[in-house]
Amino acid sequence: VPTATPVPTSTPGPTATPVLTPEPSATPSPAPSDGIGDIDIRNLTDHDVKLRVTDATGKVVTVKSGNPGDGMSVRWFDVDVENIDATTLRVTWVGLPRDEVVQLGVSAVDGGYRLRFVQAAPPANSDATGFDRIVEIAFGEPVRAEDVRATIQESLDTQD
């Protein structure tokens, strides 16, 4: 007589609880910032030059690159500021022919504005040729070029 072979039975184990990842309900808002961001600066030597603008005044509306000429129209460490119209300035300075990120801080000073550029300069006693860098800065209110103090320094750890 054949005997029945017992069939093993399994007992169900604990079931895994699914972990749900919540979907974001909206696009996250950007972190608070006083920066305008990086602006590509056109230059005669076709280098990758960016201007990283920080506006502490909240008055800068736009910053865009101007069209540089060939060579240097100002001397090293000089900045030419002129009005294009009642709210827009054209700012010209000189930089080395190389890829670079130049910093520009805009702040209020003595009823006007301060433009502080931070960028590398040529070595002392060199005959390095620089090339114009030009930006047009539009403000949300009238601005006069003569009320703007513009400086260039090689690092943030110095006072001008």
Coordinates of N, CA and C in Angstrom, one line a residue:
V1 N 0.8 -1.2 0.0 CA 0.0 0.0 0.0 C 0.9 1.2 0.0
P2 N 0.6 2.0 -1.0 CA 1.4 3.2 -1.0 C 1.1 4.2 0.1
T3 N 2.1 4.8 0.6 CA 1.9 5.7 1.7 C 2.0 7.2 1.1
A4 N 1.3 8.0 1.7 CA 1.3 9.4 1.2 C 2.6 10.1 1.8
T5 N 3.3 10.8 0.9 CA 4.4 11.6 1.3 C 4.0 12.9 1.8
P6 N 4.3 13.3 3.0 CA 3.9 14.6 3.4 C 4.5 15.7 2.6
V7 N 3.6 16.7 2.2 CA 4.1 17.9 1.4 C 4.4 19.0 2.4
P8 N 5.6 19.5 2.3 CA 6.0 20.5 3.3 C 5.1 21.8 3.0
T9 N 4.7 22.4 4.0 CA 3.9 23.6 3.8 C 4.7 24.8 4.3
S10 N 4.5 25.9 3.7 CA 5.3 27.0 4.1 C 4.4 28.0 4.8
T11 N 4.9 28.6 5.8 CA 4.2 29.6 6.5 C 4.6 31.0 6.0
P12 N 3.7 31.8 5.7 CA 4.1 33.1 5.1 C 4.9 33.9 6.2
G13 N 6.0 34.5 5.7 CA 6.8 35.3 6.6 C 6.3 36.8 6.6
P14 N 6.9 37.6 7.3 CA 6.5 39.0 7.4 C 6.6 39.6 6.0
T15 N 5.6 40.4 5.7 CA 5.7 41.1 4.4 C 6.3 42.5 4.5
A16 N 7.1 42.9 3.5 CA 7.8 44.1 3.6 C 6.8 45.3 3.4
T17 N 7.0 46.3 4.1 CA 6.1 47.5 4.0 C 6.8 48.4 3.0
P18 N 6.0 48.8 1.9 CA 6.7 49.6 0.9 C 7.0 51.0 1.5
V19 N 8.1 51.5 1.0 CA 8.5 52.9 1.5 C 8.1 53.8 0.3
L20 N 7.4 54.8 0.7 CA 6.9 55.7 -0.4 C 7.8 57.0 -0.3
T21 N 8.2 57.4 -1.5 CA 9.0 58.6 -1.6 C 8.1 59.7 -2.0
P22 N 7.9 60.7 -1.2 CA 6.9 61.8 -1.6 C 7.4 62.5 -2.9
E23 N 6.4 62.8 -3.7 CA 6.7 63.6 -4.9 C 6.7 65.1 -4.4
P24 N 7.6 65.9 -4.9 CA 7.5 67.3 -4.6 C 6.2 67.9 -5.1
S25 N 5.6 68.7 -4.3 CA 4.3 69.3 -4.7 C 4.5 70.6 -5.6
A26 N 5.7 71.2 -5.5 CA 5.9 72.4 -6.3 C 7.4 72.5 -6.5
T27 N 7.8 73.3 -7.5 CA 9.2 73.6 -7.7 C 9.8 74.3 -6.5
P28 N 10.9 73.8 -5.9 CA 11.4 74.5 -4.8 C 11.9 75.9 -5.1
S29 N 11.7 76.9 -4.2 CA 12.1 78.2 -4.5 C 13.6 78.3 -4.3
P30 N 14.2 79.2 -5.1 CA 15.7 79.3 -5.0 C 16.1 79.9 -3.6
A31 N 17.2 79.5 -3.2 CA 17.7 80.1 -1.9 C 17.8 81.6 -2.0
P32 N 17.6 82.3 -0.9 CA 17.8 83.8 -1.0 C 19.2 84.1 -1.5
S33 N 19.3 85.1 -2.3 CA 20.6 85.5 -2.9 C 20.6 86.9 -3.3
D34 N 21.7 87.6 -3.1 CA 21.8 89.0 -3.6 C 22.6 89.0 -4.9
G35 N 22.7 87.8 -5.5 CA 23.5 87.7 -6.8 C 22.7 87.8 -8.0
I36 N 23.3 88.3 -9.0 CA 22.7 88.4 -10.4 C 23.1 87.1 -11.1
G37 N 24.3 86.6 -10.8 CA 24.7 85.4 -11.5 C 25.9 85.6 -12.4
D38 N 26.3 84.6 -13.2 CA 27.4 84.7 -14.1 C 27.0 85.2 -15.4
I39 N 27.7 86.2 -15.9 CA 27.4 86.8 -17.2 C 28.6 86.5 -18.1
D40 N 28.4 85.9 -19.3 CA 29.4 85.7 -20.3 C 29.9 87.0 -20.9
I41 N 31.2 87.3 -20.8 CA 31.7 88.6 -21.3 C 32.4 88.3 -22.7
R42 N 31.9 89.0 -23.7 CA 32.6 88.9 -25.0 C 34.0 89.5 -24.9
N43 N 34.9 88.9 -25.6 CA 36.3 89.4 -25.6 C 36.9 89.1 -26.9
L44 N 37.9 89.9 -27.3 CA 38.5 89.8 -28.6 C 39.3 88.5 -28.8
T45 N 39.8 88.0 -27.7 CA 40.7 86.8 -27.7 C 39.9 85.5 -27.6
D46 N 38.5 85.6 -27.6 CA 37.6 84.4 -27.5 C 37.9 83.5 -26.4
H47 N 38.3 84.1 -25.2 CA 38.5 83.3 -24.0 C 37.2 83.2 -23.3
D48 N 37.1 82.2 -22.4 CA 35.9 82.0 -21.5 C 36.0 82.9 -20.3
V49 N 35.4 84.1 -20.5 CA 35.4 85.1 -19.4 C 34.0 85.3 -18.9
K50 N 33.9 85.1 -17.6 CA 32.6 85.3 -16.9 C 32.7 86.4 -15.9
L51 N 31.6 87.1 -15.7 CA 31.5 88.1 -14.7 C 30.5 87.6 -13.7
R52 N 30.9 87.4 -12.4 CA 30.0 86.9 -11.4 C 29.6 88.2 -10.6
V53 N 28.3 88.5 -10.7 CA 27.8 89.8 -10.2 C 27.0 89.5 -8.9
T54 N 27.4 90.3 -7.9 CA 26.6 90.3 -6.6 C 26.1 91.7 -6.4
D55 N 24.8 91.9 -6.2 CA 24.2 93.2 -6.0 C 23.7 93.3 -4.6
A56 N 24.4 94.1 -3.8 CA 23.9 94.3 -2.4 C 22.9 95.3 -2.3
T57 N 22.6 96.1 -3.4 CA 21.6 97.2 -3.4 C 20.2 96.7 -3.7
G58 N 20.1 95.7 -4.5 CA 18.8 95.3 -5.0 C 18.3 96.2 -6.2
K59 N 19.1 97.1 -6.6 CA 18.7 98.0 -7.7 C 19.2 97.6 -9.1
V60 N 20.1 96.6 -9.2 CA 20.5 96.2 -10.5 C 19.4 95.4 -11.2
V61 N 19.0 95.8 -12.4 CA 18.0 95.0 -13.1 C 18.6 94.0 -14.1
T62 N 19.6 94.4 -14.9 CA 20.2 93.5 -15.8 C 21.7 93.9 -15.9
V63 N 22.5 92.9 -16.3 CA 23.9 93.1 -16.6 C 24.1 92.3 -17.9
K64 N 24.7 93.0 -18.9 CA 25.0 92.2 -20.1 C 26.3 92.7 -20.7
S65 N 26.9 91.8 -21.5 CA 28.2 92.1 -22.1 C 28.0 93.2 -23.2
G66 N 29.0 94.1 -23.2 CA 29.1 95.0 -24.3 C 30.1 94.4 -25.4
N67 N 30.3 95.2 -26.4 CA 31.2 94.8 -27.5 C 32.6 95.5 -27.4
P68 N 33.6 94.7 -27.0 CA 34.9 95.3 -26.9 C 35.6 95.6 -28.2
G69 N 36.4 96.7 -28.2 CA 37.3 96.9 -29.3 C 38.5 96.1 -29.2
D70 N 39.5 96.4 -30.1 CA 40.7 95.6 -30.0 C 41.7 96.4 -29.1
G71 N 42.4 95.6 -28.3 CA 43.4 96.2 -27.4 C 42.8 96.8 -26.1
M72 N 43.5 97.8 -25.6 CA 43.2 98.4 -24.3 C 42.8 99.8 -24.5
S73 N 41.5 100.2 -24.1 CA 41.1 101.6 -24.2 C 41.3 102.3 -22.8
V74 N 41.6 101.5 -21.8 CA 41.9 102.1 -20.5 C 43.2 101.4 -20.0
R75 N 43.8 102.0 -19.0 CA 45.0 101.5 -18.4 C 44.7 100.4 -17.4
W76 N 45.7 99.5 -17.0 CA 45.5 98.5 -16.0 C 45.0 99.2 -14.7
F77 N 44.0 98.6 -14.1 CA 43.4 99.1 -12.8 C 42.5 100.4 -12.9
D78 N 42.3 100.9 -14.2 CA 41.4 102.0 -14.4 C 40.1 101.4 -14.9
V79 N 39.0 102.1 -14.5 CA 37.6 101.7 -15.0 C 37.0 103.0 -15.5
D80 N 36.4 102.8 -16.7 CA 35.7 103.9 -17.3 C 34.2 103.7 -17.2
V81 N 33.5 104.6 -16.6 CA 32.0 104.5 -16.4 C 31.4 105.6 -17.1
E82 N 30.4 105.3 -18.0 CA 29.7 106.3 -18.7 C 28.2 106.0 -18.8
N83 N 27.4 107.0 -18.9 CA 25.9 106.7 -19.0 C 25.6 106.4 -20.5
I84 N 24.8 105.3 -20.7 CA 24.2 105.1 -22.0 C 22.8 105.8 -22.0
D85 N 22.1 105.7 -20.9 CA 20.9 106.5 -20.8 C 20.7 106.8 -19.3
A86 N 19.5 107.2 -18.8 CA 19.4 107.7 -17.4 C 19.5 106.6 -16.4
T87 N 19.3 105.3 -16.8 CA 19.4 104.2 -15.9 C 20.4 103.1 -16.2
T88 N 21.2 103.4 -17.2 CA 22.1 102.3 -17.7 C 23.5 102.9 -17.8
L89 N 24.5 102.1 -17.3 CA 25.9 102.5 -17.4 C 26.6 101.5 -18.3
R90 N 27.6 102.1 -19.0 CA 28.6 101.2 -19.8 C 29.9 101.3 -19.0
V91 N 30.4 100.1 -18.6 CA 31.6 100.1 -17.7 C 32.7 99.3 -18.5
T92 N 33.9 99.9 -18.6 CA 35.0 99.4 -19.4 C 36.2 99.2 -18.5
W93 N 36.8 98.1 -18.5 CA 38.0 97.8 -17.8 C 38.9 96.9 -18.6
V94 N 40.0 96.5 -18.2 CA 40.9 95.7 -18.9 C 41.3 94.4 -18.2
G95 N 41.4 93.3 -18.9 CA 41.7 92.0 -18.3 C 42.8 91.3 -19.1
L96 N 43.4 90.3 -18.5 CA 44.4 89.5 -19.2 C 43.7 88.6 -20.3
P97 N 44.4 88.2 -21.3 CA 43.8 87.3 -22.4 C 43.9 85.9 -21.9
R98 N 42.8 85.5 -21.1 CA 42.8 84.1 -20.6 C 41.4 83.8 -20.1
D99 N 41.1 82.5 -19.8 CA 39.8 82.2 -19.2 C 39.8 82.6 -17.8
E100 N 38.7 83.2 -17.3 CA 38.7 83.8 -16.0 C 37.3 84.0 -15.5
V101 N 37.1 84.0 -14.2 CA 35.8 84.4 -13.6 C 36.2 85.7 -12.8
V102 N 35.6 86.8 -13.2 CA 35.9 88.1 -12.6 C 34.7 88.3 -11.7
Q103 N 34.9 88.8 -10.5 CA 33.8 89.1 -9.5 C 33.5 90.6 -9.6
L104 N 32.2 90.9 -9.5 CA 31.8 92.3 -9.4 C 30.8 92.5 -8.3
G105 N 31.1 93.3 -7.3 CA 30.2 93.6 -6.2 C 29.6 95.0 -6.4
V106 N 28.3 95.1 -6.3 CA 27.7 96.4 -6.5 C 27.1 96.7 -5.1
S107 N 27.5 97.9 -4.6 CA 27.0 98.3 -3.3 C 26.7 99.8 -3.3
A108 N 26.0 100.3 -2.3 CA 25.6 101.7 -2.2 C 26.7 102.4 -1.4
V109 N 27.1 103.6 -1.8 CA 28.1 104.4 -1.0 C 27.8 105.9 -1.3
D110 N 27.7 106.6 -0.3 CA 27.7 108.1 -0.4 C 26.6 108.6 -1.4
G111 N 25.4 108.0 -1.4 CA 24.4 108.5 -2.3 C 24.6 108.0 -3.7
G112 N 25.6 107.2 -4.0 CA 25.8 106.6 -5.3 C 26.1 105.1 -5.2
Y113 N 26.8 104.6 -6.1 CA 27.1 103.2 -6.2 C 28.6 102.9 -6.2
R114 N 29.0 101.8 -5.7 CA 30.4 101.3 -5.8 C 30.4 100.0 -6.6
L115 N 31.3 100.0 -7.6 CA 31.5 98.8 -8.4 C 32.9 98.3 -8.0
R116 N 33.0 97.1 -7.4 CA 34.3 96.6 -7.0 C 34.5 95.3 -7.8
F117 N 35.5 95.4 -8.7 CA 35.9 94.3 -9.5 C 37.1 93.6 -8.9
V118 N 37.0 92.2 -8.9 CA 38.2 91.4 -8.4 C 38.6 90.5 -9.5
Q119 N 39.8 90.7 -10.0 CA 40.4 89.9 -11.0 C 41.9 89.9 -11.0
A120 N 42.5 88.9 -11.7 CA 44.0 88.9 -11.7 C 44.5 90.0 -12.5
A121 N 45.7 90.4 -12.2 CA 46.4 91.5 -12.9 C 47.7 91.0 -13.4
P122 N 48.3 91.7 -14.3 CA 49.6 91.2 -14.8 C 50.7 91.3 -13.7
P123 N 51.7 90.5 -13.9 CA 52.8 90.6 -12.9 C 53.4 92.0 -12.9
A124 N 53.9 92.4 -11.7 CA 54.6 93.7 -11.6 C 55.7 93.8 -12.6
N125 N 55.9 95.0 -13.2 CA 56.9 95.4 -14.1 C 56.9 94.5 -15.4
S126 N 55.7 94.1 -15.8 CA 55.6 93.3 -17.0 C 55.0 94.3 -18.1
D127 N 55.2 93.8 -19.3 CA 54.6 94.6 -20.4 C 53.4 93.8 -21.0
A128 N 52.7 93.1 -20.1 CA 51.5 92.3 -20.6 C 50.5 93.2 -21.2
T129 N 49.9 92.7 -22.3 CA 48.9 93.4 -23.0 C 47.5 92.9 -22.5
G130 N 46.6 93.8 -22.2 CA 45.3 93.5 -21.8 C 44.3 93.7 -22.9
F131 N 43.1 93.3 -22.7 CA 42.0 93.5 -23.6 C 40.8 94.1 -22.9
D132 N 40.1 94.9 -23.6 CA 38.9 95.5 -23.0 C 37.8 94.5 -22.6
R133 N 37.2 94.8 -21.5 CA 36.0 94.0 -21.1 C 35.0 95.1 -20.8
I134 N 33.8 94.9 -21.4 CA 32.7 95.9 -21.3 C 31.4 95.3 -20.8
V135 N 30.8 95.9 -19.9 CA 29.4 95.5 -19.5 C 28.5 96.7 -19.5
E136 N 27.2 96.4 -19.7 CA 26.2 97.4 -19.6 C 25.3 97.0 -18.4
I137 N 25.2 97.9 -17.4 CA 24.5 97.6 -16.2 C 23.3 98.5 -16.1
A138 N 22.1 97.9 -16.1 CA 20.9 98.7 -16.0 C 20.4 98.6 -14.5
F139 N 20.0 99.8 -14.0 CA 19.5 99.9 -12.7 C 18.0 100.2 -12.7
G140 N 17.3 100.0 -11.6 CA 15.9 100.2 -11.5 C 15.5 101.7 -11.2
E141 N 16.5 102.5 -11.2 CA 16.3 104.0 -10.9 C 17.4 104.7 -11.7
P142 N 17.3 106.0 -11.8 CA 18.3 106.8 -12.5 C 19.6 106.7 -11.8
V143 N 20.7 106.7 -12.6 CA 22.0 106.6 -12.0 C 22.9 107.5 -12.9
R144 N 23.8 108.2 -12.2 CA 24.8 109.1 -12.9 C 26.2 108.5 -12.8
A145 N 26.9 108.5 -13.9 CA 28.2 107.9 -14.0 C 29.1 108.6 -12.9
E146 N 28.9 109.9 -12.8 CA 29.8 110.6 -11.8 C 29.5 110.3 -10.4
D147 N 28.4 109.6 -10.1 CA 28.1 109.1 -8.7 C 28.6 107.7 -8.5
V148 N 29.4 107.1 -9.4 CA 29.8 105.7 -9.3 C 31.3 105.7 -9.0
R149 N 31.7 105.0 -8.0 CA 33.1 104.8 -7.6 C 33.4 103.3 -8.1
A150 N 34.3 103.2 -9.0 CA 34.7 101.9 -9.5 C 36.1 101.6 -9.2
T151 N 36.4 100.4 -8.7 CA 37.8 100.0 -8.4 C 38.0 98.6 -8.8
I152 N 39.3 98.2 -9.0 CA 39.7 96.9 -9.4 C 40.8 96.5 -8.3
Q153 N 40.6 95.3 -7.8 CA 41.6 94.7 -6.9 C 41.9 93.3 -7.3
E154 N 43.0 92.8 -6.8 CA 43.4 91.4 -7.2 C 42.8 90.3 -6.3
S155 N 42.4 90.7 -5.1 CA 41.8 89.7 -4.2 C 40.8 90.4 -3.3
L156 N 40.0 89.6 -2.6 CA 39.1 90.2 -1.6 C 39.7 90.5 -0.3
D157 N 41.0 90.1 0.0 CA 41.6 90.4 1.3 C 42.2 91.7 1.4
T158 N 42.1 92.6 0.4 CA 42.7 93.9 0.4 C 41.6 95.0 0.4
Q159 N 41.9 96.1 1.0 CA 41.0 97.3 0.9 C 41.5 98.2 -0.1
D160 N 40.6 98.9 -0.8 CA 41.1 99.8 -1.8 C 40.9 101.2 -1.4

